Amino acid sequence: MRSAVTLTVAYLLLILQSTVLELAPVHMVAPSLGLLVVLHVGLSSKWTISSAAVVSFVTGYLFDLVSGAPQGVHAFVFVLMALFARALTTRVAVQGVVLSAATSFVASLLASMLIVLVRAQVAPEGGYGGLRQAPLEALFTGFVGPVILGLFRHIDGKVDSARSRVGLSRGPRALGSDVSPWK
């Protein structure tokens, strides 16, 4: 359920991002909203690494379809970024506005470099021109990061609290225990 809700919101964010970029009268740099979804699933301890990788892959593939990028580039990079975020959570607790913004900024820079490198390997005619926009995109992603990450934390909280109310909580129960959830 949580994966479906997260992917639905990710799809809506990607559609919003691509619509704004398409309708803008000038070429704009936008925050990487798909990357923020990937950061959330990678940083959250509620997600297993396998489910985070699947959500990251699907989000990246949707981004490839919406943006017109070569298929699989963002999917590959987003899975790598989810693994990076999971490795980061073993060292640093990313909580609060400042750490969320800093993590979003650094992850956006890293993802931009990886995307340009992978695209240069897949489609060499593209070159490395995307690196000029990477710092500005990372700055915008850093500003928007705490808001989007907070939105996803809120969504995860709602989904988990709804599951625990109907008796589908994750905690294992010992056989023969006299603790009943209906008392």
PDB file of N, CA, C and O in Angstrom, residues 47-117:
ATOM      1  N   TRP A  47      11.378   1.683   5.046  1.00  0.00           N
ATOM      2  CA  TRP A  47      11.462   1.021   3.752  1.00  0.00           C
ATOM      3  C   TRP A  47      12.611   0.021   3.771  1.00  0.00           C
ATOM      4  O   TRP A  47      13.708   0.345   4.199  1.00  0.00           O
ATOM      5  N   THR A  48      12.362  -1.170   3.275  1.00  0.00           N
ATOM      6  CA  THR A  48      13.462  -2.117   3.099  1.00  0.00           C
ATOM      7  C   THR A  48      14.269  -1.679   1.885  1.00  0.00           C
ATOM      8  O   THR A  48      13.785  -0.932   1.041  1.00  0.00           O
ATOM      9  N   ILE A  49      15.482  -2.159   1.793  1.00  0.00           N
ATOM     10  CA  ILE A  49      16.344  -1.750   0.683  1.00  0.00           C
ATOM     11  C   ILE A  49      15.787  -2.250  -0.651  1.00  0.00           C
ATOM     12  O   ILE A  49      15.887  -1.570  -1.665  1.00  0.00           O
ATOM     13  N   SER A  50      15.155  -3.413  -0.648  1.00  0.00           N
ATOM     14  CA  SER A  50      14.591  -3.932  -1.901  1.00  0.00           C
ATOM     15  C   SER A  50      13.387  -3.114  -2.352  1.00  0.00           C
ATOM     16  O   SER A  50      13.253  -2.795  -3.536  1.00  0.00           O
ATOM     17  N   SER A  51      12.506  -2.751  -1.423  1.00  0.00           N
ATOM     18  CA  SER A  51      11.353  -1.943  -1.827  1.00  0.00           C
ATOM     19  C   SER A  51      11.790  -0.531  -2.203  1.00  0.00           C
ATOM     20  O   SER A  51      11.222   0.075  -3.112  1.00  0.00           O
ATOM     21  N   ALA A  52      12.818  -0.001  -1.548  1.00  0.00           N
ATOM     22  CA  ALA A  52      13.343   1.316  -1.921  1.00  0.00           C
ATOM     23  C   ALA A  52      13.940   1.265  -3.328  1.00  0.00           C
ATOM     24  O   ALA A  52      13.767   2.200  -4.111  1.00  0.00           O
ATOM     25  N   ALA A  53      14.625   0.184  -3.657  1.00  0.00           N
ATOM     26  CA  ALA A  53      15.210   0.050  -4.993  1.00  0.00           C
ATOM     27  C   ALA A  53      14.127  -0.067  -6.062  1.00  0.00           C
ATOM     28  O   ALA A  53      14.243   0.533  -7.141  1.00  0.00           O
ATOM     29  N   VAL A  54      13.060  -0.802  -5.772  1.00  0.00           N
ATOM     30  CA  VAL A  54      11.974  -0.945  -6.750  1.00  0.00           C
ATOM     31  C   VAL A  54      11.271   0.390  -6.967  1.00  0.00           C
ATOM     32  O   VAL A  54      11.019   0.797  -8.108  1.00  0.00           O
ATOM     33  N   VAL A  55      10.969   1.102  -5.879  1.00  0.00           N
ATOM     34  CA  VAL A  55      10.307   2.407  -6.009  1.00  0.00           C
ATOM     35  C   VAL A  55      11.228   3.384  -6.740  1.00  0.00           C
ATOM     36  O   VAL A  55      10.786   4.167  -7.585  1.00  0.00           O
ATOM     37  N   SER A  56      12.517   3.335  -6.456  1.00  0.00           N
ATOM     38  CA  SER A  56      13.473   4.210  -7.132  1.00  0.00           C
ATOM     39  C   SER A  56      13.551   3.898  -8.621  1.00  0.00           C
ATOM     40  O   SER A  56      13.596   4.808  -9.454  1.00  0.00           O
ATOM     41  N   PHE A  57      13.576   2.623  -8.960  1.00  0.00           N
ATOM     42  CA  PHE A  57      13.630   2.232 -10.366  1.00  0.00           C
ATOM     43  C   PHE A  57      12.387   2.696 -11.111  1.00  0.00           C
ATOM     44  O   PHE A  57      12.486   3.270 -12.201  1.00  0.00           O
ATOM     45  N   VAL A  58      11.214   2.464 -10.529  1.00  0.00           N
ATOM     46  CA  VAL A  58       9.970   2.863 -11.188  1.00  0.00           C
ATOM     47  C   VAL A  58       9.884   4.386 -11.319  1.00  0.00           C
ATOM     48  O   VAL A  58       9.491   4.910 -12.363  1.00  0.00           O
ATOM     49  N   THR A  59      10.291   5.102 -10.265  1.00  0.00           N
ATOM     50  CA  THR A  59      10.286   6.567 -10.331  1.00  0.00           C
ATOM     51  C   THR A  59      11.239   7.064 -11.410  1.00  0.00           C
ATOM     52  O   THR A  59      10.911   7.965 -12.187  1.00  0.00           O
ATOM     53  N   GLY A  60      12.415   6.481 -11.477  1.00  0.00           N
ATOM     54  CA  GLY A  60      13.374   6.866 -12.513  1.00  0.00           C
ATOM     55  C   GLY A  60      12.876   6.545 -13.907  1.00  0.00           C
ATOM     56  O   GLY A  60      13.054   7.334 -14.838  1.00  0.00           O
ATOM     57  N   TYR A  61      12.234   5.408 -14.069  1.00  0.00           N
ATOM     58  CA  TYR A  61      11.718   5.040 -15.382  1.00  0.00           C
ATOM     59  C   TYR A  61      10.573   5.963 -15.789  1.00  0.00           C
ATOM     60  O   TYR A  61      10.481   6.380 -16.948  1.00  0.00           O
ATOM     61  N   LEU A  62       9.704   6.308 -14.830  1.00  0.00           N
ATOM     62  CA  LEU A  62       8.648   7.280 -15.115  1.00  0.00           C
ATOM     63  C   LEU A  62       9.243   8.629 -15.501  1.00  0.00           C
ATOM     64  O   LEU A  62       8.753   9.298 -16.407  1.00  0.00           O
ATOM     65  N   PHE A  63      10.316   9.021 -14.820  1.00  0.00           N
ATOM     66  CA  PHE A  63      10.983  10.276 -15.152  1.00  0.00           C
ATOM     67  C   PHE A  63      11.559  10.224 -16.565  1.00  0.00           C
ATOM     68  O   PHE A  63      11.479  11.196 -17.307  1.00  0.00           O
ATOM     69  N   ASP A  64      12.132   9.084 -16.925  1.00  0.00           N
ATOM     70  CA  ASP A  64      12.650   8.923 -18.292  1.00  0.00           C
ATOM     71  C   ASP A  64      11.533   9.052 -19.322  1.00  0.00           C
ATOM     72  O   ASP A  64      11.715   9.687 -20.361  1.00  0.00           O
ATOM     73  N   LEU A  65      10.376   8.472 -19.031  1.00  0.00           N
ATOM     74  CA  LEU A  65       9.259   8.541 -19.967  1.00  0.00           C
ATOM     75  C   LEU A  65       8.703   9.957 -20.088  1.00  0.00           C
ATOM     76  O   LEU A  65       8.375  10.421 -21.177  1.00  0.00           O
ATOM     77  N   VAL A  66       8.618  10.648 -18.959  1.00  0.00           N
ATOM     78  CA  VAL A  66       8.040  11.999 -18.953  1.00  0.00           C
ATOM     79  C   VAL A  66       8.998  13.017 -19.562  1.00  0.00           C
ATOM     80  O   VAL A  66       8.590  13.916 -20.281  1.00  0.00           O
ATOM     81  N   SER A  67      10.302  12.850 -19.307  1.00  0.00           N
ATOM     82  CA  SER A  67      11.261  13.865 -19.740  1.00  0.00           C
ATOM     83  C   SER A  67      11.796  13.649 -21.145  1.00  0.00           C
ATOM     84  O   SER A  67      12.391  14.558 -21.718  1.00  0.00           O
ATOM     85  N   GLY A  68      11.623  12.479 -21.682  1.00  0.00           N
ATOM     86  CA  GLY A  68      12.159  12.208 -23.006  1.00  0.00           C
ATOM     87  C   GLY A  68      13.624  11.810 -22.994  1.00  0.00           C
ATOM     88  O   GLY A  68      14.270  11.782 -24.033  1.00  0.00           O
ATOM     89  N   ALA A  69      14.157  11.529 -21.832  1.00  0.00           N
ATOM     90  CA  ALA A  69      15.549  11.084 -21.713  1.00  0.00           C
ATOM     91  C   ALA A  69      15.665   9.648 -22.240  1.00  0.00           C
ATOM     92  O   ALA A  69      14.659   8.942 -22.347  1.00  0.00           O
ATOM     93  N   PRO A  70      16.871   9.216 -22.575  1.00  0.00           N
ATOM     94  CA  PRO A  70      17.039   7.813 -22.971  1.00  0.00           C
ATOM     95  C   PRO A  70      16.534   6.894 -21.856  1.00  0.00           C
ATOM     96  O   PRO A  70      16.824   7.113 -20.683  1.00  0.00           O
ATOM     97  N   GLN A  71      15.762   5.910 -22.240  1.00  0.00           N
ATOM     98  CA  GLN A  71      15.122   5.054 -21.243  1.00  0.00           C
ATOM     99  C   GLN A  71      16.153   4.276 -20.436  1.00  0.00           C
ATOM    100  O   GLN A  71      17.067   3.672 -20.980  1.00  0.00           O
ATOM    101  N   GLY A  72      15.986   4.344 -19.145  1.00  0.00           N
ATOM    102  CA  GLY A  72      16.831   3.608 -18.225  1.00  0.00           C
ATOM    103  C   GLY A  72      17.904   4.439 -17.559  1.00  0.00           C
ATOM    104  O   GLY A  72      18.484   3.996 -16.570  1.00  0.00           O
ATOM    105  N   VAL A  73      18.187   5.637 -18.060  1.00  0.00           N
ATOM    106  CA  VAL A  73      19.260   6.452 -17.478  1.00  0.00           C
ATOM    107  C   VAL A  73      18.891   6.874 -16.059  1.00  0.00           C
ATOM    108  O   VAL A  73      19.629   6.629 -15.108  1.00  0.00           O
ATOM    109  N   HIS A  74      17.744   7.525 -15.910  1.00  0.00           N
ATOM    110  CA  HIS A  74      17.337   7.976 -14.583  1.00  0.00           C
ATOM    111  C   HIS A  74      16.984   6.791 -13.684  1.00  0.00           C
ATOM    112  O   HIS A  74      17.207   6.844 -12.481  1.00  0.00           O
ATOM    113  N   ALA A  75      16.447   5.727 -14.266  1.00  0.00           N
ATOM    114  CA  ALA A  75      16.134   4.540 -13.469  1.00  0.00           C
ATOM    115  C   ALA A  75      17.405   3.983 -12.827  1.00  0.00           C
ATOM    116  O   ALA A  75      17.426   3.666 -11.631  1.00  0.00           O
ATOM    117  N   PHE A  76      18.455   3.879 -13.605  1.00  0.00           N
ATOM    118  CA  PHE A  76      19.738   3.376 -13.092  1.00  0.00           C
ATOM    119  C   PHE A  76      20.316   4.303 -12.026  1.00  0.00           C
ATOM    120  O   PHE A  76      20.709   3.876 -10.940  1.00  0.00           O
ATOM    121  N   VAL A  77      20.338   5.600 -12.321  1.00  0.00           N
ATOM    122  CA  VAL A  77      20.926   6.564 -11.394  1.00  0.00           C
ATOM    123  C   VAL A  77      20.091   6.664 -10.122  1.00  0.00           C
ATOM    124  O   VAL A  77      20.642   6.765  -9.020  1.00  0.00           O
ATOM    125  N   PHE A  78      18.769   6.600 -10.233  1.00  0.00           N
ATOM    126  CA  PHE A  78      17.927   6.709  -9.040  1.00  0.00           C
ATOM    127  C   PHE A  78      18.107   5.504  -8.118  1.00  0.00           C
ATOM    128  O   PHE A  78      18.074   5.643  -6.900  1.00  0.00           O
ATOM    129  N   VAL A  79      18.315   4.327  -8.679  1.00  0.00           N
ATOM    130  CA  VAL A  79      18.591   3.157  -7.828  1.00  0.00           C
ATOM    131  C   VAL A  79      19.931   3.345  -7.113  1.00  0.00           C
ATOM    132  O   VAL A  79      20.052   3.064  -5.911  1.00  0.00           O
ATOM    133  N   LEU A  80      20.936   3.842  -7.831  1.00  0.00           N
ATOM    134  CA  LEU A  80      22.221   4.130  -7.188  1.00  0.00           C
ATOM    135  C   LEU A  80      22.076   5.166  -6.076  1.00  0.00           C
ATOM    136  O   LEU A  80      22.691   5.050  -5.008  1.00  0.00           O
ATOM    137  N   MET A  81      21.241   6.182  -6.305  1.00  0.00           N
ATOM    138  CA  MET A  81      21.032   7.221  -5.292  1.00  0.00           C
ATOM    139  C   MET A  81      20.286   6.682  -4.078  1.00  0.00           C
ATOM    140  O   MET A  81      20.538   7.107  -2.951  1.00  0.00           O
ATOM    141  N   ALA A  82      19.369   5.746  -4.290  1.00  0.00           N
ATOM    142  CA  ALA A  82      18.684   5.118  -3.147  1.00  0.00           C
ATOM    143  C   ALA A  82      19.677   4.317  -2.306  1.00  0.00           C
ATOM    144  O   ALA A  82      19.626   4.350  -1.066  1.00  0.00           O
ATOM    145  N   LEU A  83      20.593   3.627  -2.976  1.00  0.00           N
ATOM    146  CA  LEU A  83      21.626   2.885  -2.246  1.00  0.00           C
ATOM    147  C   LEU A  83      22.564   3.844  -1.509  1.00  0.00           C
ATOM    148  O   LEU A  83      22.977   3.583  -0.378  1.00  0.00           O
ATOM    149  N   PHE A  84      22.888   4.969  -2.138  1.00  0.00           N
ATOM    150  CA  PHE A  84      23.708   6.001  -1.497  1.00  0.00           C
ATOM    151  C   PHE A  84      23.004   6.553  -0.255  1.00  0.00           C
ATOM    152  O   PHE A  84      23.615   6.728   0.800  1.00  0.00           O
ATOM    153  N   ALA A  85      21.711   6.831  -0.389  1.00  0.00           N
ATOM    154  CA  ALA A  85      20.950   7.369   0.745  1.00  0.00           C
ATOM    155  C   ALA A  85      20.875   6.352   1.874  1.00  0.00           C
ATOM    156  O   ALA A  85      20.990   6.715   3.059  1.00  0.00           O
ATOM    157  N   ARG A  86      20.724   5.085   1.537  1.00  0.00           N
ATOM    158  CA  ARG A  86      20.672   4.055   2.585  1.00  0.00           C
ATOM    159  C   ARG A  86      22.014   3.946   3.294  1.00  0.00           C
ATOM    160  O   ARG A  86      22.088   3.805   4.508  1.00  0.00           O
ATOM    161  N   ALA A  87      23.105   4.045   2.549  1.00  0.00           N
ATOM    162  CA  ALA A  87      24.435   4.021   3.177  1.00  0.00           C
ATOM    163  C   ALA A  87      24.647   5.256   4.042  1.00  0.00           C
ATOM    164  O   ALA A  87      25.298   5.191   5.084  1.00  0.00           O
ATOM    165  N   LEU A  88      24.078   6.373   3.634  1.00  0.00           N
ATOM    166  CA  LEU A  88      24.206   7.608   4.409  1.00  0.00           C
ATOM    167  C   LEU A  88      23.480   7.511   5.742  1.00  0.00           C
ATOM    168  O   LEU A  88      23.957   8.037   6.752  1.00  0.00           O
ATOM    169  N   THR A  89      22.340   6.824   5.764  1.00  0.00           N
ATOM    170  CA  THR A  89      21.571   6.736   7.010  1.00  0.00           C
ATOM    171  C   THR A  89      22.268   5.899   8.066  1.00  0.00           C
ATOM    172  O   THR A  89      21.944   6.021   9.241  1.00  0.00           O
ATOM    173  N   THR A  90      23.215   5.069   7.664  1.00  0.00           N
ATOM    174  CA  THR A  90      23.956   4.313   8.671  1.00  0.00           C
ATOM    175  C   THR A  90      24.979   5.193   9.377  1.00  0.00           C
ATOM    176  O   THR A  90      25.456   4.855  10.451  1.00  0.00           O
ATOM    177  N   ARG A  91      25.313   6.347   8.779  1.00  0.00           N
ATOM    178  CA  ARG A  91      26.307   7.257   9.348  1.00  0.00           C
ATOM    179  C   ARG A  91      25.706   8.518   9.961  1.00  0.00           C
ATOM    180  O   ARG A  91      26.191   9.032  10.938  1.00  0.00           O
ATOM    181  N   VAL A  92      24.639   9.049   9.322  1.00  0.00           N
ATOM    182  CA  VAL A  92      24.071  10.331   9.721  1.00  0.00           C
ATOM    183  C   VAL A  92      22.555  10.201   9.814  1.00  0.00           C
ATOM    184  O   VAL A  92      21.936   9.603   8.932  1.00  0.00           O
ATOM    185  N   ALA A  93      21.967  10.772  10.845  1.00  0.00           N
ATOM    186  CA  ALA A  93      20.510  10.831  10.951  1.00  0.00           C
ATOM    187  C   ALA A  93      20.048  12.103  10.251  1.00  0.00           C
ATOM    188  O   ALA A  93      20.265  13.199  10.741  1.00  0.00           O
ATOM    189  N   VAL A  94      19.443  11.948   9.087  1.00  0.00           N
ATOM    190  CA  VAL A  94      19.012  13.101   8.298  1.00  0.00           C
ATOM    191  C   VAL A  94      17.625  13.507   8.777  1.00  0.00           C
ATOM    192  O   VAL A  94      16.612  12.978   8.320  1.00  0.00           O
ATOM    193  N   GLN A  95      17.605  14.435   9.717  1.00  0.00           N
ATOM    194  CA  GLN A  95      16.355  14.969  10.248  1.00  0.00           C
ATOM    195  C   GLN A  95      16.510  16.467  10.382  1.00  0.00           C
ATOM    196  O   GLN A  95      17.614  16.975  10.588  1.00  0.00           O
ATOM    197  N   GLY A  96      15.411  17.175  10.268  1.00  0.00           N
ATOM    198  CA  GLY A  96      15.456  18.613  10.383  1.00  0.00           C
ATOM    199  C   GLY A  96      15.615  19.277   9.036  1.00  0.00           C
ATOM    200  O   GLY A  96      15.974  18.663   8.028  1.00  0.00           O
ATOM    201  N   VAL A  97      15.352  20.568   9.030  1.00  0.00           N
ATOM    202  CA  VAL A  97      15.341  21.332   7.785  1.00  0.00           C
ATOM    203  C   VAL A  97      16.742  21.471   7.202  1.00  0.00           C
ATOM    204  O   VAL A  97      16.950  21.272   6.002  1.00  0.00           O
ATOM    205  N   VAL A  98      17.715  21.789   8.029  1.00  0.00           N
ATOM    206  CA  VAL A  98      19.064  22.056   7.523  1.00  0.00           C
ATOM    207  C   VAL A  98      19.696  20.792   6.935  1.00  0.00           C
ATOM    208  O   VAL A  98      20.239  20.816   5.821  1.00  0.00           O
ATOM    209  N   LEU A  99      19.629  19.686   7.663  1.00  0.00           N
ATOM    210  CA  LEU A  99      20.220  18.448   7.146  1.00  0.00           C
ATOM    211  C   LEU A  99      19.462  17.919   5.931  1.00  0.00           C
ATOM    212  O   LEU A  99      20.072  17.370   5.011  1.00  0.00           O
ATOM    213  N   SER A 100      18.140  18.093   5.913  1.00  0.00           N
ATOM    214  CA  SER A 100      17.373  17.667   4.739  1.00  0.00           C
ATOM    215  C   SER A 100      17.753  18.497   3.520  1.00  0.00           C
ATOM    216  O   SER A 100      17.905  17.964   2.414  1.00  0.00           O
ATOM    217  N   ALA A 101      17.909  19.802   3.708  1.00  0.00           N
ATOM    218  CA  ALA A 101      18.296  20.668   2.590  1.00  0.00           C
ATOM    219  C   ALA A 101      19.708  20.347   2.109  1.00  0.00           C
ATOM    220  O   ALA A 101      19.953  20.274   0.902  1.00  0.00           O
ATOM    221  N   ALA A 102      20.625  20.155   3.041  1.00  0.00           N
ATOM    222  CA  ALA A 102      22.003  19.844   2.660  1.00  0.00           C
ATOM    223  C   ALA A 102      22.094  18.497   1.949  1.00  0.00           C
ATOM    224  O   ALA A 102      22.797  18.365   0.938  1.00  0.00           O
ATOM    225  N   THR A 103      21.369  17.508   2.448  1.00  0.00           N
ATOM    226  CA  THR A 103      21.372  16.194   1.808  1.00  0.00           C
ATOM    227  C   THR A 103      20.755  16.270   0.418  1.00  0.00           C
ATOM    228  O   THR A 103      21.267  15.661  -0.529  1.00  0.00           O
ATOM    229  N   SER A 104      19.676  17.018   0.276  1.00  0.00           N
ATOM    230  CA  SER A 104      19.037  17.187  -1.037  1.00  0.00           C
ATOM    231  C   SER A 104      19.983  17.875  -2.012  1.00  0.00           C
ATOM    232  O   SER A 104      20.074  17.485  -3.182  1.00  0.00           O
ATOM    233  N   PHE A 105      20.699  18.885  -1.544  1.00  0.00           N
ATOM    234  CA  PHE A 105      21.644  19.616  -2.390  1.00  0.00           C
ATOM    235  C   PHE A 105      22.763  18.697  -2.878  1.00  0.00           C
ATOM    236  O   PHE A 105      23.044  18.615  -4.080  1.00  0.00           O
ATOM    237  N   VAL A 106      23.402  17.993  -1.946  1.00  0.00           N
ATOM    238  CA  VAL A 106      24.529  17.126  -2.305  1.00  0.00           C
ATOM    239  C   VAL A 106      24.066  15.973  -3.197  1.00  0.00           C
ATOM    240  O   VAL A 106      24.722  15.628  -4.187  1.00  0.00           O
ATOM    241  N   ALA A 107      22.916  15.383  -2.867  1.00  0.00           N
ATOM    242  CA  ALA A 107      22.406  14.277  -3.678  1.00  0.00           C
ATOM    243  C   ALA A 107      22.059  14.744  -5.085  1.00  0.00           C
ATOM    244  O   ALA A 107      22.284  14.017  -6.056  1.00  0.00           O
ATOM    245  N   SER A 108      21.531  15.958  -5.207  1.00  0.00           N
ATOM    246  CA  SER A 108      21.201  16.476  -6.529  1.00  0.00           C
ATOM    247  C   SER A 108      22.458  16.714  -7.368  1.00  0.00           C
ATOM    248  O   SER A 108      22.473  16.419  -8.568  1.00  0.00           O
ATOM    249  N   LEU A 109      23.498  17.250  -6.740  1.00  0.00           N
ATOM    250  CA  LEU A 109      24.766  17.416  -7.471  1.00  0.00           C
ATOM    251  C   LEU A 109      25.330  16.079  -7.931  1.00  0.00           C
ATOM    252  O   LEU A 109      25.744  15.924  -9.090  1.00  0.00           O
ATOM    253  N   LEU A 110      25.349  15.120  -7.029  1.00  0.00           N
ATOM    254  CA  LEU A 110      25.869  13.793  -7.355  1.00  0.00           C
ATOM    255  C   LEU A 110      25.033  13.129  -8.446  1.00  0.00           C
ATOM    256  O   LEU A 110      25.574  12.562  -9.402  1.00  0.00           O
ATOM    257  N   ALA A 111      23.710  13.207  -8.314  1.00  0.00           N
ATOM    258  CA  ALA A 111      22.837  12.591  -9.323  1.00  0.00           C
ATOM    259  C   ALA A 111      22.998  13.271 -10.677  1.00  0.00           C
ATOM    260  O   ALA A 111      22.993  12.586 -11.706  1.00  0.00           O
ATOM    261  N   SER A 112      23.141  14.586 -10.688  1.00  0.00           N
ATOM    262  CA  SER A 112      23.328  15.289 -11.960  1.00  0.00           C
ATOM    263  C   SER A 112      24.600  14.836 -12.656  1.00  0.00           C
ATOM    264  O   SER A 112      24.619  14.619 -13.875  1.00  0.00           O
ATOM    265  N   MET A 113      25.668  14.704 -11.886  1.00  0.00           N
ATOM    266  CA  MET A 113      26.930  14.238 -12.481  1.00  0.00           C
ATOM    267  C   MET A 113      26.797  12.807 -13.002  1.00  0.00           C
ATOM    268  O   MET A 113      27.273  12.507 -14.104  1.00  0.00           O
ATOM    269  N   LEU A 114      26.144  11.954 -12.237  1.00  0.00           N
ATOM    270  CA  LEU A 114      25.962  10.574 -12.684  1.00  0.00           C
ATOM    271  C   LEU A 114      25.087  10.508 -13.935  1.00  0.00           C
ATOM    272  O   LEU A 114      25.376   9.741 -14.860  1.00  0.00           O
ATOM    273  N   ILE A 115      24.037  11.309 -13.967  1.00  0.00           N
ATOM    274  CA  ILE A 115      23.140  11.307 -15.130  1.00  0.00           C
ATOM    275  C   ILE A 115      23.876  11.771 -16.380  1.00  0.00           C
ATOM    276  O   ILE A 115      23.751  11.167 -17.449  1.00  0.00           O
ATOM    277  N   VAL A 116      24.671  12.817 -16.258  1.00  0.00           N
ATOM    278  CA  VAL A 116      25.419  13.317 -17.413  1.00  0.00           C
ATOM    279  C   VAL A 116      26.435  12.268 -17.872  1.00  0.00           C
ATOM    280  O   VAL A 116      26.603  12.038 -19.078  1.00  0.00           O
ATOM    281  N   LEU A 117      27.102  11.614 -16.928  1.00  0.00           N
ATOM    282  CA  LEU A 117      28.076  10.580 -17.307  1.00  0.00           C
ATOM    283  C   LEU A 117      27.407   9.390 -17.983  1.00  0.00           C
ATOM    284  O   LEU A 117      27.905   8.881 -18.996  1.00  0.00           O
TER     285      LEU A 117
END
